Structure formats: structure tokens, C-alpha cells
């Protein structure tokens, strides 16, 4: 096994090579500076591999520790643009996030499997996001909650994330939200899912697999609500991810406009971190049997 830091001159990218071919797996962390569960998990994974606590049996791992290093050093989610909206082949520019996305897209092109580690700004259980075609694989990861049909929303407001970019190239992808930012379990969950992912692909021994406990729940994305006014106020007492909402309930005020549930729904990813005009505020989901 060999470990190559700063692989292909990409800062904070480590190539971990078993020297037994296939598959190549990418694990990304810290695209947004306030989502630190991923970097803690990635650093522990790197340390455990380096010290042979977790030997790599086959394949290669592209382990990205700091996806968005300049924004992280500045204590911001991004410098100019959200890096997780710039994974688009046709995009052109000369600013920092554009150049970084260009580097990272080249990393993704070398991989067959991708795991992107995040956490949430709202109260939430840990969950995984993927597409319908990858559900059989995702079930093997044994995550309590799964969100599907992200790519089928077709909204320009979420175009350019790693999920959409990977999906457009037909690779196998998963985004894992480890819990909310303040949960004491977030980094542990991100580490567990990384081990589960690698063990299912047989890059590491199956003895490292560990189930994340919780009731099984599958949620289909159906729509997205975008902030139109730049001024909002949630009217739910305590917005919580995967909260069931009955038809007619007042969810929030968009300026002077009341936004009510048009039908029975599941509230997905409520953005309580002061969304700007034309940013997503929440997603509308449906509980699948």
C-alpha cells in the first residue's frame, strides 16, 4: 500500500493505493466550513489506514480532507459562490471556487464510486441521499433514513452540486448527512458510514461494518421552495428535518406571502440559516412505503 499526499498537486487530496486494481472510490469532506463532521471522519480514516489499523485490501481511495480550503480558513461557507453549485462541465470563470471545482471534477472523473460527507444546520437524524437506481446498494449501507429522487427535481436552483454532477455521468454516488452540526454523534456517524461504504465495496475487511441504528424511512423528493423576497420567517414552532406536515398548515412567511402545505407532506432540509433571495428554503417530500 502507498499513500500519496497532494496527489496530482491538488492540495489536501490523498491517494491511498492498495496496488490491487479497481475500484477507485472518492470520499469528499468539508465543502462547507461549518460542516466539520466530515473532516474529523476523514482525518481519523487517514490515520487508521496509515497505522494499519484498517488495511486496504484492494482498489484506490481518493480522500479529500479539505474540499474548500480558502473558505474554511476565512470562516465562511464560500468566498464568492457556493462551491457545491459549481460542479458543471460548461461553467467558466477565473475566481477561486471555479478553479477549485475544476480541480475536483477531474478527481471525480477518475472514480467509480463517490461518497460526499456533510452535516445539517437543522435538527435531523442522519440520512443518505442518492438516486432511485442506487437504492439497492444504499440499503446495504444500513442507514436509517434515505432520500431519493434528488436529481429528478430538475431545479436550476440546485444545479451544480456534486450529486447532480456525478449522476449526470452515471457513477455511483451517495451524500451522507451525518446529523445536525451540534450533535455529539456527527463525526462518529460520518466515520461509520465511510467504513461501511469501503467494506461493502470490499476495499477493507467486512468486520469494520457497523450498523447505524434507527427506524427505516424512505423519502421521495417532490418539489422545492425558493425564497422569493429575501425575508422569511418560519411559522412552525421548531422546524425539523423529516417532520410530517398536514395540508393547510402555515410553514413560513415569505415577506408578506403565506406559504402553506398544499397537501400532506414531509418537510425535508428546512434552511434555517437565513437563506438569501432565490435560495432554497425547504424541500417537499413524500414518505414511501
mmCIF file of C-alpha atoms in Angstrom:
data_model
loop_
_atom_site.group_PDB
_atom_site.id
_atom_site.type_symbol
_atom_site.label_atom_id
_atom_site.label_comp_id
_atom_site.label_asym_id
_atom_site.label_seq_id
_atom_site.Cartn_x
_atom_site.Cartn_y
_atom_site.Cartn_z
ATOM 1 C CA UNK A 1 0.000 0.000 0.000
ATOM 2 C CA UNK A 2 1.156 3.526 -0.710
ATOM 3 C CA UNK A 3 -0.229 6.892 0.361
ATOM 4 C CA UNK A 4 0.431 9.905 -1.863
ATOM 5 C CA UNK A 5 -0.320 13.332 -0.295
ATOM 6 C CA UNK A 6 -1.199 16.284 -2.506
ATOM 7 C CA UNK A 7 -1.978 13.846 -5.319
ATOM 8 C CA UNK A 8 -1.553 15.460 -8.751
ATOM 9 C CA UNK A 9 -0.752 18.717 -6.907
ATOM 10 C CA UNK A 10 -4.281 19.010 -5.536
ATOM 11 C CA UNK A 11 -3.994 20.388 -2.005
ATOM 12 C CA UNK A 12 -5.403 18.146 0.760
ATOM 13 C CA UNK A 13 -6.108 15.262 -1.622
ATOM 14 C CA UNK A 14 -4.619 11.920 -0.590
ATOM 15 C CA UNK A 15 -4.352 8.924 -2.887
ATOM 16 C CA UNK A 16 -4.450 5.681 -0.909
ATOM 17 C CA UNK A 17 -3.464 2.894 -3.289
ATOM 18 C CA UNK A 18 -3.603 -0.810 -2.406
ATOM 19 C CA UNK A 19 -1.780 -1.528 -5.695
ATOM 20 C CA UNK A 20 -4.534 -4.052 -6.436
ATOM 21 C CA UNK A 21 -6.676 -2.545 -9.218
ATOM 22 C CA UNK A 22 -10.325 -1.487 -9.077
ATOM 23 C CA UNK A 23 -12.383 0.172 -7.853
ATOM 24 C CA UNK A 24 -11.434 3.804 -7.294
ATOM 25 C CA UNK A 25 -13.524 5.410 -4.554
ATOM 26 C CA UNK A 26 -13.696 9.124 -3.717
ATOM 27 C CA UNK A 27 -14.540 10.384 -0.231
ATOM 28 C CA UNK A 28 -15.030 14.164 -0.049
ATOM 29 C CA UNK A 29 -15.248 16.232 3.131
ATOM 30 C CA UNK A 30 -15.517 19.868 4.235
ATOM 31 C CA UNK A 31 -17.077 21.555 1.222
ATOM 32 C CA UNK A 32 -18.724 23.953 3.718
ATOM 33 C CA UNK A 33 -16.734 25.274 6.684
ATOM 34 C CA UNK A 34 -19.469 24.747 9.323
ATOM 35 C CA UNK A 35 -19.868 21.050 8.423
ATOM 36 C CA UNK A 36 -16.852 19.686 10.267
ATOM 37 C CA UNK A 37 -18.060 16.129 10.895
ATOM 38 C CA UNK A 38 -16.661 15.070 7.523
ATOM 39 C CA UNK A 39 -13.132 16.326 8.105
ATOM 40 C CA UNK A 40 -12.965 14.691 11.534
ATOM 41 C CA UNK A 41 -14.060 11.404 9.988
ATOM 42 C CA UNK A 42 -11.670 11.765 7.035
ATOM 43 C CA UNK A 43 -8.697 12.554 9.291
ATOM 44 C CA UNK A 44 -9.422 9.557 11.509
ATOM 45 C CA UNK A 45 -9.798 7.314 8.469
ATOM 46 C CA UNK A 46 -6.460 8.521 7.085
ATOM 47 C CA UNK A 47 -4.761 7.967 10.455
ATOM 48 C CA UNK A 48 -6.194 4.459 10.863
ATOM 49 C CA UNK A 49 -5.112 3.481 7.355
ATOM 50 C CA UNK A 50 -1.622 4.938 7.814
ATOM 51 C CA UNK A 51 -1.097 2.981 11.044
ATOM 52 C CA UNK A 52 -2.526 -0.228 9.519
ATOM 53 C CA UNK A 53 -5.455 -0.350 11.941
ATOM 54 C CA UNK A 54 -7.548 -0.568 8.780
ATOM 55 C CA UNK A 55 -5.587 -2.258 5.965
ATOM 56 C CA UNK A 56 -6.689 -1.603 2.387
ATOM 57 C CA UNK A 57 -7.257 -4.904 0.581
ATOM 58 C CA UNK A 58 -7.883 -3.676 -2.964
ATOM 59 C CA UNK A 59 -8.649 -0.614 -5.057
ATOM 60 C CA UNK A 60 -7.794 3.041 -4.511
ATOM 61 C CA UNK A 61 -9.259 5.769 -2.301
ATOM 62 C CA UNK A 62 -9.200 9.438 -3.276
ATOM 63 C CA UNK A 63 -9.563 11.031 0.169
ATOM 64 C CA UNK A 64 -10.220 14.774 0.087
ATOM 65 C CA UNK A 65 -9.726 16.296 3.541
ATOM 66 C CA UNK A 66 -10.392 19.989 2.844
ATOM 67 C CA UNK A 67 -12.609 20.450 -0.192
ATOM 68 C CA UNK A 68 -12.959 24.224 0.236
ATOM 69 C CA UNK A 69 -9.746 25.307 1.971
ATOM 70 C CA UNK A 70 -9.838 29.094 1.375
ATOM 71 C CA UNK A 71 -13.413 29.496 2.586
ATOM 72 C CA UNK A 72 -12.655 27.323 5.611
ATOM 73 C CA UNK A 73 -9.644 29.457 6.554
ATOM 74 C CA UNK A 74 -11.818 32.566 6.182
ATOM 75 C CA UNK A 75 -14.598 31.030 8.318
ATOM 76 C CA UNK A 76 -17.169 31.250 5.513
ATOM 77 C CA UNK A 77 -19.326 28.744 3.647
ATOM 78 C CA UNK A 78 -17.847 30.174 0.446
ATOM 79 C CA UNK A 79 -15.697 33.074 -0.765
ATOM 80 C CA UNK A 80 -17.801 34.210 -3.722
ATOM 81 C CA UNK A 81 -20.034 31.318 -4.798
ATOM 82 C CA UNK A 82 -21.220 28.104 -3.202
ATOM 83 C CA UNK A 83 -18.649 25.505 -4.309
ATOM 84 C CA UNK A 84 -21.380 22.870 -4.200
ATOM 85 C CA UNK A 85 -23.198 24.631 -7.050
ATOM 86 C CA UNK A 86 -20.214 24.783 -9.427
ATOM 87 C CA UNK A 87 -19.868 21.135 -10.456
ATOM 88 C CA UNK A 88 -20.966 21.810 -14.031
ATOM 89 C CA UNK A 89 -18.928 20.927 -17.119
ATOM 90 C CA UNK A 90 -19.905 24.046 -19.073
ATOM 91 C CA UNK A 91 -19.174 26.621 -16.369
ATOM 92 C CA UNK A 92 -16.342 29.102 -16.988
ATOM 93 C CA UNK A 93 -14.640 31.628 -14.739
ATOM 94 C CA UNK A 94 -11.437 32.694 -13.034
ATOM 95 C CA UNK A 95 -12.402 33.063 -9.371
ATOM 96 C CA UNK A 96 -11.314 30.712 -6.582
ATOM 97 C CA UNK A 97 -14.372 28.452 -6.281
ATOM 98 C CA UNK A 98 -14.446 27.948 -10.038
ATOM 99 C CA UNK A 99 -10.793 26.881 -10.112
ATOM 100 C CA UNK A 100 -11.311 24.554 -7.156
ATOM 101 C CA UNK A 101 -14.383 22.941 -8.739
ATOM 102 C CA UNK A 102 -12.368 22.401 -11.912
ATOM 103 C CA UNK A 103 -9.706 20.517 -9.914
ATOM 104 C CA UNK A 104 -12.246 18.419 -8.053
ATOM 105 C CA UNK A 105 -14.197 17.473 -11.174
ATOM 106 C CA UNK A 106 -11.008 15.904 -12.509
ATOM 107 C CA UNK A 107 -10.793 13.844 -9.312
ATOM 108 C CA UNK A 108 -14.384 12.650 -9.709
ATOM 109 C CA UNK A 109 -13.738 11.601 -13.299
ATOM 110 C CA UNK A 110 -11.174 9.081 -12.052
ATOM 111 C CA UNK A 111 -13.631 7.371 -9.676
ATOM 112 C CA UNK A 112 -16.394 4.787 -9.997
ATOM 113 C CA UNK A 113 -17.885 5.381 -6.540
ATOM 114 C CA UNK A 114 -18.276 8.630 -4.601
ATOM 115 C CA UNK A 115 -19.226 9.429 -1.001
ATOM 116 C CA UNK A 116 -19.683 13.106 -0.067
ATOM 117 C CA UNK A 117 -19.748 13.849 3.695
ATOM 118 C CA UNK A 118 -21.910 16.667 5.081
ATOM 119 C CA UNK A 119 -23.935 17.652 8.149
ATOM 120 C CA UNK A 120 -27.041 19.813 8.514
ATOM 121 C CA UNK A 121 -27.871 23.207 10.043
ATOM 122 C CA UNK A 122 -31.227 21.937 11.345
ATOM 123 C CA UNK A 123 -32.415 19.242 13.749
ATOM 124 C CA UNK A 124 -32.133 15.959 11.904
ATOM 125 C CA UNK A 125 -31.434 12.264 12.109
ATOM 126 C CA UNK A 126 -28.530 11.019 9.960
ATOM 127 C CA UNK A 127 -29.576 10.211 6.407
ATOM 128 C CA UNK A 128 -28.233 9.379 2.985
ATOM 129 C CA UNK A 129 -29.169 10.884 -0.378
ATOM 130 C CA UNK A 130 -28.977 9.054 -3.680
ATOM 131 C CA UNK A 131 -30.974 8.231 -6.799
ATOM 132 C CA UNK A 132 -33.581 5.510 -7.245
ATOM 133 C CA UNK A 133 -31.237 3.351 -9.325
ATOM 134 C CA UNK A 134 -28.730 3.200 -6.438
ATOM 135 C CA UNK A 135 -31.250 2.287 -3.712
ATOM 136 C CA UNK A 136 -30.343 -1.461 -3.623
ATOM 137 C CA UNK A 137 -26.712 -0.530 -2.935
ATOM 138 C CA UNK A 138 -27.710 2.184 -0.443
ATOM 139 C CA UNK A 139 -29.785 -0.297 1.586
ATOM 140 C CA UNK A 140 -26.621 -2.308 2.216
ATOM 141 C CA UNK A 141 -25.104 0.709 3.982
ATOM 142 C CA UNK A 142 -27.787 0.309 6.660
ATOM 143 C CA UNK A 143 -28.631 3.982 7.197
ATOM 144 C CA UNK A 144 -31.959 4.654 8.971
ATOM 145 C CA UNK A 145 -33.236 7.315 6.553
ATOM 146 C CA UNK A 146 -32.807 7.555 2.789
ATOM 147 C CA UNK A 147 -33.779 10.433 0.473
ATOM 148 C CA UNK A 148 -34.219 9.671 -3.229
ATOM 149 C CA UNK A 149 -35.127 11.437 -6.480
ATOM 150 C CA UNK A 150 -32.917 14.478 -5.826
ATOM 151 C CA UNK A 151 -31.868 14.623 -9.479
ATOM 152 C CA UNK A 152 -35.461 14.356 -10.702
ATOM 153 C CA UNK A 153 -36.396 17.713 -9.148
ATOM 154 C CA UNK A 154 -34.902 19.406 -12.205
ATOM 155 C CA UNK A 155 -34.496 22.743 -10.412
ATOM 156 C CA UNK A 156 -31.950 25.272 -11.655
ATOM 157 C CA UNK A 157 -31.522 26.420 -8.044
ATOM 158 C CA UNK A 158 -29.772 23.186 -7.013
ATOM 159 C CA UNK A 159 -27.887 22.552 -10.252
ATOM 160 C CA UNK A 160 -24.147 22.195 -9.879
ATOM 161 C CA UNK A 161 -23.891 20.143 -6.691
ATOM 162 C CA UNK A 162 -21.662 17.077 -6.524
ATOM 163 C CA UNK A 163 -24.731 14.812 -6.571
ATOM 164 C CA UNK A 164 -26.076 16.181 -9.840
ATOM 165 C CA UNK A 165 -22.661 16.201 -11.494
ATOM 166 C CA UNK A 166 -21.937 12.611 -10.560
ATOM 167 C CA UNK A 167 -25.429 11.472 -11.515
ATOM 168 C CA UNK A 168 -25.076 13.047 -14.966
ATOM 169 C CA UNK A 169 -22.006 10.866 -15.554
ATOM 170 C CA UNK A 170 -23.660 7.655 -14.317
ATOM 171 C CA UNK A 171 -21.245 6.992 -11.469
ATOM 172 C CA UNK A 172 -22.492 5.543 -8.179
ATOM 173 C CA UNK A 173 -22.860 8.338 -5.639
ATOM 174 C CA UNK A 174 -24.090 8.951 -2.118
ATOM 175 C CA UNK A 175 -24.239 12.083 0.002
ATOM 176 C CA UNK A 176 -24.286 11.409 3.726
ATOM 177 C CA UNK A 177 -25.646 13.969 6.184
ATOM 178 C CA UNK A 178 -24.125 12.865 9.484
ATOM 179 C CA UNK A 179 -26.622 14.655 11.780
ATOM 180 C CA UNK A 180 -27.081 18.303 12.672
ATOM 181 C CA UNK A 181 -23.956 20.431 13.281
ATOM 182 C CA UNK A 182 -24.282 20.340 17.081
ATOM 183 C CA UNK A 183 -24.850 16.623 17.561
ATOM 184 C CA UNK A 184 -22.122 14.801 19.542
ATOM 185 C CA UNK A 185 -22.569 11.809 17.215
ATOM 186 C CA UNK A 186 -21.963 13.589 13.896
ATOM 187 C CA UNK A 187 -18.276 12.732 13.382
ATOM 188 C CA UNK A 188 -18.810 9.157 14.605
ATOM 189 C CA UNK A 189 -21.605 8.680 12.083
ATOM 190 C CA UNK A 190 -19.523 10.094 9.221
ATOM 191 C CA UNK A 191 -16.692 7.740 10.167
ATOM 192 C CA UNK A 192 -19.034 4.736 10.425
ATOM 193 C CA UNK A 193 -20.611 5.349 7.035
ATOM 194 C CA UNK A 194 -17.151 5.710 5.463
ATOM 195 C CA UNK A 195 -16.150 2.311 6.852
ATOM 196 C CA UNK A 196 -19.458 0.749 5.788
ATOM 197 C CA UNK A 197 -19.009 2.130 2.286
ATOM 198 C CA UNK A 198 -15.478 0.777 1.947
ATOM 199 C CA UNK A 199 -16.343 -2.603 3.478
ATOM 200 C CA UNK A 200 -19.320 -3.195 1.153
ATOM 201 C CA UNK A 201 -17.037 -2.458 -1.801
ATOM 202 C CA UNK A 202 -14.540 -4.889 -0.208
ATOM 203 C CA UNK A 203 -11.727 -2.327 -0.037
ATOM 204 C CA UNK A 204 -11.486 -3.118 3.675
ATOM 205 C CA UNK A 205 -12.465 -6.146 5.741
ATOM 206 C CA UNK A 206 -16.189 -6.616 6.416
ATOM 207 C CA UNK A 207 -15.506 -6.744 10.177
ATOM 208 C CA UNK A 208 -15.351 -2.917 10.098
ATOM 209 C CA UNK A 209 -19.026 -2.676 9.104
ATOM 210 C CA UNK A 210 -21.232 -1.124 11.806
ATOM 211 C CA UNK A 211 -24.959 -0.506 11.540
ATOM 212 C CA UNK A 212 -26.325 2.957 12.361
ATOM 213 C CA UNK A 213 -29.415 2.379 14.497
ATOM 214 C CA UNK A 214 -32.826 3.880 13.765
ATOM 215 C CA UNK A 215 -36.204 3.209 12.165
ATOM 216 C CA UNK A 216 -36.104 2.672 8.406
ATOM 217 C CA UNK A 217 -37.594 5.554 6.418
ATOM 218 C CA UNK A 218 -37.573 6.314 2.677
ATOM 219 C CA UNK A 219 -38.478 9.794 1.455
ATOM 220 C CA UNK A 220 -39.017 10.810 -2.161
ATOM 221 C CA UNK A 221 -38.209 14.411 -3.118
ATOM 222 C CA UNK A 222 -41.169 16.002 -4.908
ATOM 223 C CA UNK A 223 -40.589 19.757 -5.009
ATOM 224 C CA UNK A 224 -38.510 22.668 -3.747
ATOM 225 C CA UNK A 225 -39.497 26.035 -2.283
ATOM 226 C CA UNK A 226 -37.297 29.024 -3.135
ATOM 227 C CA UNK A 227 -37.161 32.273 -1.146
ATOM 228 C CA UNK A 228 -38.707 34.959 -3.349
ATOM 229 C CA UNK A 229 -38.479 38.006 -1.084
ATOM 230 C CA UNK A 230 -35.164 37.713 0.731
ATOM 231 C CA UNK A 231 -37.085 37.992 4.014
ATOM 232 C CA UNK A 232 -38.515 34.914 5.673
ATOM 233 C CA UNK A 233 -39.816 33.625 8.960
ATOM 234 C CA UNK A 234 -40.632 30.010 9.750
ATOM 235 C CA UNK A 235 -44.004 29.722 11.466
ATOM 236 C CA UNK A 236 -43.510 26.146 12.595
ATOM 237 C CA UNK A 237 -42.614 26.034 16.323
ATOM 238 C CA UNK A 238 -39.430 24.047 15.698
ATOM 239 C CA UNK A 239 -38.719 23.098 12.063
ATOM 240 C CA UNK A 240 -37.242 19.614 11.996
ATOM 241 C CA UNK A 241 -35.994 17.534 9.102
ATOM 242 C CA UNK A 242 -38.479 14.826 8.016
ATOM 243 C CA UNK A 243 -41.259 16.445 10.025
ATOM 244 C CA UNK A 244 -44.731 15.402 8.761
ATOM 245 C CA UNK A 245 -46.949 18.395 7.945
ATOM 246 C CA UNK A 246 -50.666 18.298 7.261
ATOM 247 C CA UNK A 247 -52.293 20.040 4.306
ATOM 248 C CA UNK A 248 -53.059 23.704 5.015
ATOM 249 C CA UNK A 249 -50.525 24.188 7.830
ATOM 250 C CA UNK A 250 -48.672 27.526 7.678
ATOM 251 C CA UNK A 251 -44.996 26.699 7.180
ATOM 252 C CA UNK A 252 -43.450 30.128 6.813
ATOM 253 C CA UNK A 253 -43.856 33.729 5.668
ATOM 254 C CA UNK A 254 -42.024 34.783 2.503
ATOM 255 C CA UNK A 255 -42.171 38.537 3.011
ATOM 256 C CA UNK A 256 -45.935 39.161 3.246
ATOM 257 C CA UNK A 257 -46.812 35.900 1.487
ATOM 258 C CA UNK A 258 -48.137 32.952 3.482
ATOM 259 C CA UNK A 259 -46.653 29.616 2.456
ATOM 260 C CA UNK A 260 -48.875 26.704 3.460
ATOM 261 C CA UNK A 261 -48.633 22.990 2.769
ATOM 262 C CA UNK A 262 -50.590 22.293 -0.410
ATOM 263 C CA UNK A 263 -51.027 18.651 0.642
ATOM 264 C CA UNK A 264 -49.860 16.286 3.361
ATOM 265 C CA UNK A 265 -46.077 16.321 3.081
ATOM 266 C CA UNK A 266 -42.721 15.633 4.688
ATOM 267 C CA UNK A 267 -40.554 18.690 5.396
ATOM 268 C CA UNK A 268 -37.053 17.999 4.043
ATOM 269 C CA UNK A 269 -33.938 20.080 4.740
ATOM 270 C CA UNK A 270 -35.503 23.281 6.138
ATOM 271 C CA UNK A 271 -32.958 26.069 5.691
ATOM 272 C CA UNK A 272 -32.994 27.950 8.985
ATOM 273 C CA UNK A 273 -29.619 29.600 8.312
ATOM 274 C CA UNK A 274 -31.079 32.813 6.844
ATOM 275 C CA UNK A 275 -31.471 31.918 3.149
ATOM 276 C CA UNK A 276 -30.936 34.709 0.645
ATOM 277 C CA UNK A 277 -33.300 35.641 -2.151
ATOM 278 C CA UNK A 278 -33.613 32.810 -4.714
ATOM 279 C CA UNK A 279 -32.006 30.259 -2.381
ATOM 280 C CA UNK A 280 -33.779 27.062 -1.345
ATOM 281 C CA UNK A 281 -35.746 27.249 1.924
ATOM 282 C CA UNK A 282 -37.096 23.713 2.146
ATOM 283 C CA UNK A 283 -37.932 20.664 0.068
ATOM 284 C CA UNK A 284 -41.251 18.867 -0.133
ATOM 285 C CA UNK A 285 -41.055 15.131 0.354
ATOM 286 C CA UNK A 286 -43.332 12.121 0.327
ATOM 287 C CA UNK A 287 -42.925 9.131 2.618
ATOM 288 C CA UNK A 288 -42.541 5.914 0.630
ATOM 289 C CA UNK A 289 -43.785 2.577 1.878
#
